[in-house]
C-alpha atoms as one frame of an Amber mdcrd trajectory, in Angstrom:
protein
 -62.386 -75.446 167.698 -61.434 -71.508 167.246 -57.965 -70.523 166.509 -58.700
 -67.578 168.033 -57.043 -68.070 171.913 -54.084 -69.690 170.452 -53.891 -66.310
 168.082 -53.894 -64.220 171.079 -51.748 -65.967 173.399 -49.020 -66.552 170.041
 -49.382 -62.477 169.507 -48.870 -61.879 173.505 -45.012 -61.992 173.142 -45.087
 -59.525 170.173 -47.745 -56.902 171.414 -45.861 -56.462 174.409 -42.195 -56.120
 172.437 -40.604 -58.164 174.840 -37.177 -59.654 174.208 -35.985 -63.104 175.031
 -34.198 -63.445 178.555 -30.896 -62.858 177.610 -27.312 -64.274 179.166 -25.371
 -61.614 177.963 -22.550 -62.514 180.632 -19.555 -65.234 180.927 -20.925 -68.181
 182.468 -20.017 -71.481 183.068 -23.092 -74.641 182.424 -21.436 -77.572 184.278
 -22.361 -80.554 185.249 -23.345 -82.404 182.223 -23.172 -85.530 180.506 -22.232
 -83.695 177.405 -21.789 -85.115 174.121 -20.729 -83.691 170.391 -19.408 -84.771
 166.804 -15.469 -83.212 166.759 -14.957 -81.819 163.288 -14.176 -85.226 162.077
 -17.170 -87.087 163.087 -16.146 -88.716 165.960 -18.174 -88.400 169.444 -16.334
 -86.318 172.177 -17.905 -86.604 175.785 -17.593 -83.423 178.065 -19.063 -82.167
 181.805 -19.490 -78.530 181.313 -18.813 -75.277 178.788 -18.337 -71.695 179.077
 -19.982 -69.244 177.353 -18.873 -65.641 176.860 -20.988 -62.314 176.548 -21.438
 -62.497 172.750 -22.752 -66.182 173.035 -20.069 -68.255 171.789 -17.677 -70.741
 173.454 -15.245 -70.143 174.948 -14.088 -73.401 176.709 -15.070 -77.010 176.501
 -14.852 -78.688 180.215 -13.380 -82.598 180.331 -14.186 -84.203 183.530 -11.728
 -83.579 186.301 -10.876 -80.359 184.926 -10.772 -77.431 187.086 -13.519 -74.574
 187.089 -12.850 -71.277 186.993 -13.579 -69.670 190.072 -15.219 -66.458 188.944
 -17.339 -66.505 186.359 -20.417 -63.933 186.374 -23.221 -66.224 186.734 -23.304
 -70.622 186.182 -25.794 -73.627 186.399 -25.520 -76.885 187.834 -27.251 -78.870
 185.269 -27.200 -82.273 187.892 -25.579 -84.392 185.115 -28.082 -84.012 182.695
 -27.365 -85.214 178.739 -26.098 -81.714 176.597 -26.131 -82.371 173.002 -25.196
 -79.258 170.528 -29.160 -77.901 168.879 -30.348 -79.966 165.928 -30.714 -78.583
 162.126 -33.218 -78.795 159.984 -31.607 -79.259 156.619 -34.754 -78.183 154.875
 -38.330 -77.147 156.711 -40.529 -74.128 155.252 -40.800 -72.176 158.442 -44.220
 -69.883 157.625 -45.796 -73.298 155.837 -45.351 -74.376 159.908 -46.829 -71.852
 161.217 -49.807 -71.766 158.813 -50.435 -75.216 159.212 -50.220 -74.442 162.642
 -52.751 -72.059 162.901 -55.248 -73.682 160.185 -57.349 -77.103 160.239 -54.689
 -80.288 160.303 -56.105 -83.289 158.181 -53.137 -85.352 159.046 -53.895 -87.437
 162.032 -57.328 -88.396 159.868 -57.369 -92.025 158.555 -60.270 -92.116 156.242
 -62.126 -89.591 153.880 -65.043 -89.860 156.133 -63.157 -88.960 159.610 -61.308
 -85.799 157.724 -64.867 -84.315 156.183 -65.814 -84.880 160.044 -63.640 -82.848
 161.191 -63.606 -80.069 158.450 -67.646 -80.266 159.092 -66.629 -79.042 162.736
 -64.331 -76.641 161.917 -66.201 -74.588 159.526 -68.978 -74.695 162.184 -66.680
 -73.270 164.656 -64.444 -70.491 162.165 -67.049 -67.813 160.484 -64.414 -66.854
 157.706 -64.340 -66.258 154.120 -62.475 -69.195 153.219 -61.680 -72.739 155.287
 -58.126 -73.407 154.737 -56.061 -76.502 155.880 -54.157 -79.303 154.764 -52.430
 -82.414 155.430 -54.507 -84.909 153.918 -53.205 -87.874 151.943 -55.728 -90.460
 150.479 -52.717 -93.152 150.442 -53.057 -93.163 153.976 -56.598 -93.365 154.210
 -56.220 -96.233 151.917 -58.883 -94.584 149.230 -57.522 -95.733 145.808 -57.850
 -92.247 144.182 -57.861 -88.028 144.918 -60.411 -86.694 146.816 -63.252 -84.776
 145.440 -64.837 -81.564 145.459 -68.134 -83.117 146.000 -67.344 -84.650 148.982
 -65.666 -81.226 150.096 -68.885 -80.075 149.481 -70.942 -82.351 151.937 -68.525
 -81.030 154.760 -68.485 -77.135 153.743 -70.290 -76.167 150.722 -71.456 -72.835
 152.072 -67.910 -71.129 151.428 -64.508 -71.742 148.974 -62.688 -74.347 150.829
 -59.111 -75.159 150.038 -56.689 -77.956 151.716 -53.161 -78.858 150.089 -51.763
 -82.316 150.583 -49.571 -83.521 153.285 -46.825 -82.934 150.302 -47.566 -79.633
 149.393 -47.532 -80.446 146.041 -51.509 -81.071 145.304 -54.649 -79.188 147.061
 -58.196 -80.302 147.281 -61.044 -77.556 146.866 -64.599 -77.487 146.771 -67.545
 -76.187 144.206 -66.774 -73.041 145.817 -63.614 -72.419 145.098 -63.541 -73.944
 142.197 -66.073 -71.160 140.859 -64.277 -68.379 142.760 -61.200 -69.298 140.444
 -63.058 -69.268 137.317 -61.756 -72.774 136.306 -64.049 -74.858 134.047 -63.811
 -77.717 131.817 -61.874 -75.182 129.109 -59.277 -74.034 131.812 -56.424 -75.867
 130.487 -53.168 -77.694 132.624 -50.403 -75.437 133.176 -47.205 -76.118 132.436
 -45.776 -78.524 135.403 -49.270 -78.876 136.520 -52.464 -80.784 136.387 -56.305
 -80.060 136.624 -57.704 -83.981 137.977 -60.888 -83.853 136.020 -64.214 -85.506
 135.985 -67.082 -85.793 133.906 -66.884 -83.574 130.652 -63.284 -82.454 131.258
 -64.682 -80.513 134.188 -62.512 -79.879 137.739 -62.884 -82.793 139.687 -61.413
 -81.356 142.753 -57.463 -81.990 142.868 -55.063 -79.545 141.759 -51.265 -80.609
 141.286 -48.743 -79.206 141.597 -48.567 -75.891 139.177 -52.337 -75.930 138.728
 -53.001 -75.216 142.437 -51.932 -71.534 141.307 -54.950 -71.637 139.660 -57.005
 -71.562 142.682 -54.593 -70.244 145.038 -54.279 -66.716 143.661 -57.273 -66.453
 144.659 -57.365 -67.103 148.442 -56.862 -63.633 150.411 -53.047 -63.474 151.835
 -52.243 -63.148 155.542 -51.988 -59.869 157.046 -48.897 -58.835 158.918 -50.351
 -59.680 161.974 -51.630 -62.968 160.791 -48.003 -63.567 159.524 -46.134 -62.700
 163.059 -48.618 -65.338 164.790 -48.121 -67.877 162.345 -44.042 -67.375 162.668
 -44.301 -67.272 166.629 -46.339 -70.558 166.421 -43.561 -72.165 163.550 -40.656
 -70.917 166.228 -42.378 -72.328 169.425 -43.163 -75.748 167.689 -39.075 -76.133
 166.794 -37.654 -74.797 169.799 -39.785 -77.527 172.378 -38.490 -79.918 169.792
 -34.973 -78.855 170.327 -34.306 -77.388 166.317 -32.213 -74.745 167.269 -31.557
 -73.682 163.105 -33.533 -74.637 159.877 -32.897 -73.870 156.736 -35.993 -72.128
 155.088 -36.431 -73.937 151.701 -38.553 -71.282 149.236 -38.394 -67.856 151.793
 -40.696 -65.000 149.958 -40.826 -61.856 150.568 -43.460 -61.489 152.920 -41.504
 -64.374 154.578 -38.769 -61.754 154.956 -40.581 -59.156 155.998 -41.636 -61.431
 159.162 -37.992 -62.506 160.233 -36.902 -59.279 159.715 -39.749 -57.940 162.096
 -39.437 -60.344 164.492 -35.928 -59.587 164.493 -36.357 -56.184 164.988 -38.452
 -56.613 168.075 -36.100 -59.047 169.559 -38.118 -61.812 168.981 -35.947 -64.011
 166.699 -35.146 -66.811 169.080 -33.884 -69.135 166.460 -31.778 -69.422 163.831
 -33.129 -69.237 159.810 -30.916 -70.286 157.120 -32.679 -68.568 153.925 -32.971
 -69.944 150.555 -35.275 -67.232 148.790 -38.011 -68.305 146.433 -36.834 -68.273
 143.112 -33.739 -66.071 141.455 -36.439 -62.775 141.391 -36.902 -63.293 145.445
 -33.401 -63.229 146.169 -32.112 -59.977 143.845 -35.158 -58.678 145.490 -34.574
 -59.009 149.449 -30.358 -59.744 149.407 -29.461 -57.497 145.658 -26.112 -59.000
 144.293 -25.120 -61.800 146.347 -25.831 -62.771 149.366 -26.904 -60.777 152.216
 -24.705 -60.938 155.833 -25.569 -62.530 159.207 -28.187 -60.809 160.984 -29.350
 -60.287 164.314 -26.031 -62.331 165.531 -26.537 -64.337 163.232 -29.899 -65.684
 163.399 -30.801 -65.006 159.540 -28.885 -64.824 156.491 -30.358 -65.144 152.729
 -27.433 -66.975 151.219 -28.936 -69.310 148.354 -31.940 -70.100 146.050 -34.556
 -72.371 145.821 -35.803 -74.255 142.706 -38.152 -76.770 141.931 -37.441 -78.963
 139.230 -40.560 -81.647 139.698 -43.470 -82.501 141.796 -43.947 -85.240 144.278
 -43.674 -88.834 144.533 -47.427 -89.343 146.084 -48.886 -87.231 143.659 -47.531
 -88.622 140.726 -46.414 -85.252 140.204 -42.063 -86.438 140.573 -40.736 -86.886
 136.995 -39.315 -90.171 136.195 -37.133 -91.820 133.153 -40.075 -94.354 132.934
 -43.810 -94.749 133.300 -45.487 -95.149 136.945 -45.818 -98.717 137.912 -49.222
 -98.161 138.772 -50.176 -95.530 136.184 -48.927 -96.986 132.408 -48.375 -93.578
 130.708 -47.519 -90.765 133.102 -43.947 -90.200 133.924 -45.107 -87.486 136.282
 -43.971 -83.548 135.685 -40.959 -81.884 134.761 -41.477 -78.008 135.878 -38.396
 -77.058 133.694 -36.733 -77.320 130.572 -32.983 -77.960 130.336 -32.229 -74.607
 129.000 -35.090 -72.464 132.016 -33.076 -74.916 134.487 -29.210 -73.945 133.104
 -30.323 -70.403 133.007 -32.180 -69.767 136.612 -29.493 -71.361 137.984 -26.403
 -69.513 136.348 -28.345 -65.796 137.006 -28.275 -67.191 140.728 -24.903 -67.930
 140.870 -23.193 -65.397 139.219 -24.155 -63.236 142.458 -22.681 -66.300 144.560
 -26.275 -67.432 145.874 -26.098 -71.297 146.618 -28.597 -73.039 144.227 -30.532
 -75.627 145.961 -32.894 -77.572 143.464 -36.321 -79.935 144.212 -35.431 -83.098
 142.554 -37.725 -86.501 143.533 -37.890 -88.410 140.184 -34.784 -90.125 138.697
 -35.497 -87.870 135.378 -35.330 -84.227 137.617 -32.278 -85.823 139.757 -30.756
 -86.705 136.369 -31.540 -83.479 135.101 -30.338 -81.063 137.724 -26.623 -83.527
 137.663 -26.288 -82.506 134.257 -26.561 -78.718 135.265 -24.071 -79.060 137.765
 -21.833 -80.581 135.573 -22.078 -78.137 133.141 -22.096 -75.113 135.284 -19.325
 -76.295 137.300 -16.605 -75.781 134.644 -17.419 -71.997 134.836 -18.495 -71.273
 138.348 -15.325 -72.625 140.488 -14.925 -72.463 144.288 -17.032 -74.190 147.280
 -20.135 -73.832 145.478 -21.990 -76.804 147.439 -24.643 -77.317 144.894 -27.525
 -78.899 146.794 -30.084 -81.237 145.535 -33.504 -81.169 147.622 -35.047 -84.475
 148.389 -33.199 -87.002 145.554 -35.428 -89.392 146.613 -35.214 -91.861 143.604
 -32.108 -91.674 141.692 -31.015 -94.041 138.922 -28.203 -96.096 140.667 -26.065
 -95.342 137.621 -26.478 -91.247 138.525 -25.573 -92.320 142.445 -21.392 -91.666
 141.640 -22.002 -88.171 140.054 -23.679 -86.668 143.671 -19.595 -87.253 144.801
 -18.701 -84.617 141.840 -18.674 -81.300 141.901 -19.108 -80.766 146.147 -22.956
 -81.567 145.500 -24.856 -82.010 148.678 -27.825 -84.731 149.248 -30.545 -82.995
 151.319 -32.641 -85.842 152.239 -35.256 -86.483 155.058 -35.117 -89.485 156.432
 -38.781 -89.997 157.826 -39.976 -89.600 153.698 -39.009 -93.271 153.603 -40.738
 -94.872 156.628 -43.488 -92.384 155.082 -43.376 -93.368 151.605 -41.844 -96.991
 151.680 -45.120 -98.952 150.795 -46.048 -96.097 148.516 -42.837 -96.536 146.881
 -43.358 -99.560 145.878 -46.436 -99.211 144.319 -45.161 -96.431 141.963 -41.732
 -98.008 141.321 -42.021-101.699 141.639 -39.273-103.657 143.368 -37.101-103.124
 140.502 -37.008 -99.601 140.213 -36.099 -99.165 144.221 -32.230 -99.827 143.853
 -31.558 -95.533 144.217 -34.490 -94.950 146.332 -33.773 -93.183 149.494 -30.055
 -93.921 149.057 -28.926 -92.511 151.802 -25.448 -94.967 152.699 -24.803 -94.861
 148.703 -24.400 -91.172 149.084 -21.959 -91.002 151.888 -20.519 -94.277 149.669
 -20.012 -92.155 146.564 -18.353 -88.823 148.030 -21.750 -86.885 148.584 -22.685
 -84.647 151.962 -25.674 -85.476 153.550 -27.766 -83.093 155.199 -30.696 -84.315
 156.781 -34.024 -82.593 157.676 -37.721 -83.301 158.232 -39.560 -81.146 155.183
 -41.734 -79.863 157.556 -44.332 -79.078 157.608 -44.961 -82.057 155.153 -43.798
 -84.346 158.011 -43.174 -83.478 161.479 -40.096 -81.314 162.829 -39.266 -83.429
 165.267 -35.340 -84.531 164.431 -35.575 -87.701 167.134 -37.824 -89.320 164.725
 -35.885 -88.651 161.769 -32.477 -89.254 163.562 -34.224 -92.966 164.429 -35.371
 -94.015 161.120 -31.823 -92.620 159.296 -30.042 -95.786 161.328 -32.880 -98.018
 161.562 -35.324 -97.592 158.557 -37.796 -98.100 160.371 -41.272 -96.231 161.644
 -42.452 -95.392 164.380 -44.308 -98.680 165.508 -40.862-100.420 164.206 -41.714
-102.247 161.150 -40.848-103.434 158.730 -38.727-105.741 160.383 -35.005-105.358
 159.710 -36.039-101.916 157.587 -36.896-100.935 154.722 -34.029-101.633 152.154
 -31.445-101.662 155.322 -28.672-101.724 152.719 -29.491 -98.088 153.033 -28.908
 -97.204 156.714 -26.498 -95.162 157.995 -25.051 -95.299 161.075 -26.217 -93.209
 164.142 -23.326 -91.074 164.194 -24.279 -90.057 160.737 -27.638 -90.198 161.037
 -26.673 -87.163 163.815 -23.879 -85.599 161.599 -27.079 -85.645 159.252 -28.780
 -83.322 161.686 -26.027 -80.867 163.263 -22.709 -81.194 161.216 -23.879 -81.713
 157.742 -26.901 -79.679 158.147 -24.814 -76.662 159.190 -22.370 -77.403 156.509
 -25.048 -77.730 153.635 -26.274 -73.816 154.646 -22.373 -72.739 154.845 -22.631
 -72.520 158.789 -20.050 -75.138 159.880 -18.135 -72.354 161.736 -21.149 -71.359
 163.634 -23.483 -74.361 164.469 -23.444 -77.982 164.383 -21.108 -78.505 167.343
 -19.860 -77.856 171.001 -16.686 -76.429 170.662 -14.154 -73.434 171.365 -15.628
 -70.221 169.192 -18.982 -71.871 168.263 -22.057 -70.471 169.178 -23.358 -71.270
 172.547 -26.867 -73.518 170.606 -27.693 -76.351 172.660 -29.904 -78.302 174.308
 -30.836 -80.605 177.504 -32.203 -83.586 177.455 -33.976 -86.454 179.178 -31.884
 -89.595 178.125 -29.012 -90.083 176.465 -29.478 -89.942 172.564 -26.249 -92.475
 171.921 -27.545 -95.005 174.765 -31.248 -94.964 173.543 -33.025 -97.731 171.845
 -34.604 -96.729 168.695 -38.543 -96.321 169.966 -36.803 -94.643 172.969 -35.010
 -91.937 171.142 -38.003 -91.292 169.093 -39.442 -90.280 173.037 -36.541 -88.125
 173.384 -37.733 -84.838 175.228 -36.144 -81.720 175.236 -35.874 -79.846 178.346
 -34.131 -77.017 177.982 -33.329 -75.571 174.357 -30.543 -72.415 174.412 -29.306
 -70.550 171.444 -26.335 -68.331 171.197 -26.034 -68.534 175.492 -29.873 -67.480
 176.098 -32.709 -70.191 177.068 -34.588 -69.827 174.266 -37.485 -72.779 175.361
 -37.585 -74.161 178.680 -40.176 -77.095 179.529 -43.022 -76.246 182.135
């Protein structure tokens, strides 16, 4: 089916420069069977707010309280739930929007059913290239990568290029393949690998730093392809009720498009930056970094760095061979000395340093930074470690030193659990997804969804933080359950220590006196709801800084 209609209905909005309906007024929401986290983690229960002109708080209603009496405008709500917007501790907001607006292998099951539906996609799109992604041959139970071949039964006529539901491997055809000049001779990159076939030659999969091979090839988004993609990203978050994310790898084109869209008042939601790389950030935010904009709906205030690849892959580096591949400990992207040395030229300018770790050997690795760069670079650094999926129990204590935060996605396990195992083995599973042995050993856990390797949506990943389970509720008891927090922190995971991780705790997170006015209605009550039934949790209304940003029809 064309993309084309959903391009020009996305674009509308922008081509006719019209703001968001704005509340730029005191006001008073009542009626509401509201519910926060206070500043200690405990849940508070409230009936209405008030809101003041610059969209903050200015008073939290108990029941029996008395209203004010003039106020300039108010809404009964009719005792609807009010929880404060959800964070996503770490998303990639244009990698939404592009997946949005590009073919989506992840719903397919087999090889067969995703080269059906790339077969009627490149029927229906004319263009140079067929881009896409979301495929993951664990899930269609296929024993091995992809290959350009097959790519080539589906769409053989033009390059064709699809990256993994990780991100962190992409599957091209002949076409591309040739369009990138990569032959037998083409040798890995560093932190990357070429999956080859007969002769040494390409056999289709690119991981991690060898899709840069192909990729610099593909022909970037224009502007206008960038503002649709972004306006697709926001719209997706705000009917899910994520009210901030924070943007894990912003470039500069990123930039350029929140910046725009800020411009023409079309920022509805809130962006947390962490720029691509130390070169990214001196280039958008200079020497530190750069202040709350558009009332504070964007800031670039940290760095992202990746340190290994991905568990599915094989691509996350580990202290000992893959259980299912004797010899391969997966790929370290940087040495000791390129990982000390990024991150001391990003904080020197007082960027927070947020570093990709999945493989014990990366998680051990980027622990060891911290420790050393900590006895020069003092203060509330909140070092952050992305994803610490598997983590030698014996390195579990250190994420308690040094202020280091876990940023850790909850639906990766019900994801990965079976594929997990198969890499590991049972007896390598003791730090995997360690969630309760973080808050156990001092750590802050912020919680996200990775989108868009998984989906946004925070009820699923609020569900499986307390129950370990997926969506269909297996396995029964969950998955290591010594793991599971409980659903208070599985929802600190996704307001409090989300807005804490990104240095927003005085801004977002909660509903309370001088926070902004971020929060949503619901159709149940989150605290009440059974685990499948929170997972159906839909948002009604979503409202950030006092305007209704999302509104269901």
């Amino acid at each position: 089916m064309s993309k084309l209609p959903l391009l020009a209905r996305l674009m509308a909005p922008l081509l006719a420069l019209a703001p968001p309906v704005t509340a730029r007024a005191d006001a008073l929401i009542d009626n509401v069977n509201g519910m926060t986290l206070d500043d200690k983690g405990q849940v508070t229960r409230f009936t209405g707010l008030m809101m003041n002109r610059d969209g903050k708080i200015t008073y939290v209603l108990k029941s029996g309280e008395r209203r004010p009496k003039k106020v300039d405008w108010k809404i009964d709500m009719g005792g609807k739930t009010m929880v404060p917007g959800m964070i996503d501790g770490h998303g990639h907001v244009m990698g939404l929007g592009a997946q949005l607006l590009r073919l989506d292998l992840s719903d397919t099951n087999s090889l067969d059913e995703a080269l059906a539906k790339i077969r009627i996609y490149a029927a229906a799109n004319p263009t140079k290239w067929i881009l896409g992604g979301g495929w993951n041959q664990e899930r269609w139970k296929l024993g091995r990568f992809p290959t350009a071949a097959e790519l080539d039964s589906a769409v053989g006529d033009r390059p064709a290029w699809f990256e993994r539901v990780d991100g962190h491997a992409a599957w091209a055809n002949s076409r591309a393949i040739a369009a990138a000049s990569v032959t037998a001779a083409t040798k890995d990159p560093n932190g990357g690998r070429i999956e080859r076939g007969t002769g040494g030659r390409p056999a289709g999969v690119f991981v991690d730093a060898a899709m840069g091979l192909v990729a610099k090839t593909i022909p970037g988004l224009t502007p206008r392809e960038q503002n649709a993609a972004f306006l697709a990203a926001q719209e997706k978050l705000l009917s899910l009720g994520v009210t901030a994310a924070a943007d894990m790898g912003t470039t500069q084109p990123d930039w350029l498009t929140y910046r725009r869209m800020g411009d023409l008042g079309l920022l509805k939601f809130r962006i947390l930056s962490y720029a691509s790389g130390v070169d990214t950030a001196l280039a958008v935010a200079g020497q530190g970094p750069t202040p709350w904009l558009y009332a504070e709906r964007l800031r670039m205030g940290g760095i992202k760095l990746y340190d290994d690849g991905a568990l599915g892959s094989r691509g996350a580096w580990l202290k000992a061979d893959y259980a299912d591949a004797p010899g391969n400990k997966g790929l370290p992207f940087l040495t000791d000395d390129q990982l000390l040395n990024n991150m001391i030229r990003g904080a020197m300018d007082g960027f927070q340093i947020a570093v990709h770790a999945i493989g014990d050997r990366a998680n051990q690795q980027v622990l060891d930074a911290i420790e050393v760069l900590s006895e020069t670079y003092k203060g509330d650094r909140r070092w952050r470690i992305e994803h610490a999926q598997i983590v030698d129990p014996n390195d579990l204590p250190r994420f308690g030193k040094f202020g280091t935060i876990a940023s850790m996605q909850p639906v990766h396990q019900t994801s990965d659990m079976h594929m997990a195992e198969a890499r590991l083995g049972e007896a390598r599973l003791a730090g995997a997804y360690a969630w309760r042995s973080m808050l156990q050993n001092g750590s802050r856990l912020a919680f996200g969804s990775d989108f868009p390797v998984e989906s946004p949506d925070p009820w699923a990943g609020w569900a499986a933080s307390f129950t370990r389970q997926d969506a269909s509720g297996q396995p029964f008891g969950g998955w290591r359950p010594q793991e599971a927090v409980t659903r208070e922190q599985g929802w600190a995971g996704f307001t409090t220590g989300a807005a804490y991780a990104g240095f927003a705790e005085d801004k977002i997170g909660r509903i309370a006196v001088g926070m902004r006015a971020d929060f949503l209605i619901l159709d149940r009550d989150p605290l009440l709801a059974a685990p499948g039934d929170l997972r159906a949790t839909k948002v009604i209304e979503t409202w950030v800084g006092g305007d209704r940003a999302w509104q269901r029809k």
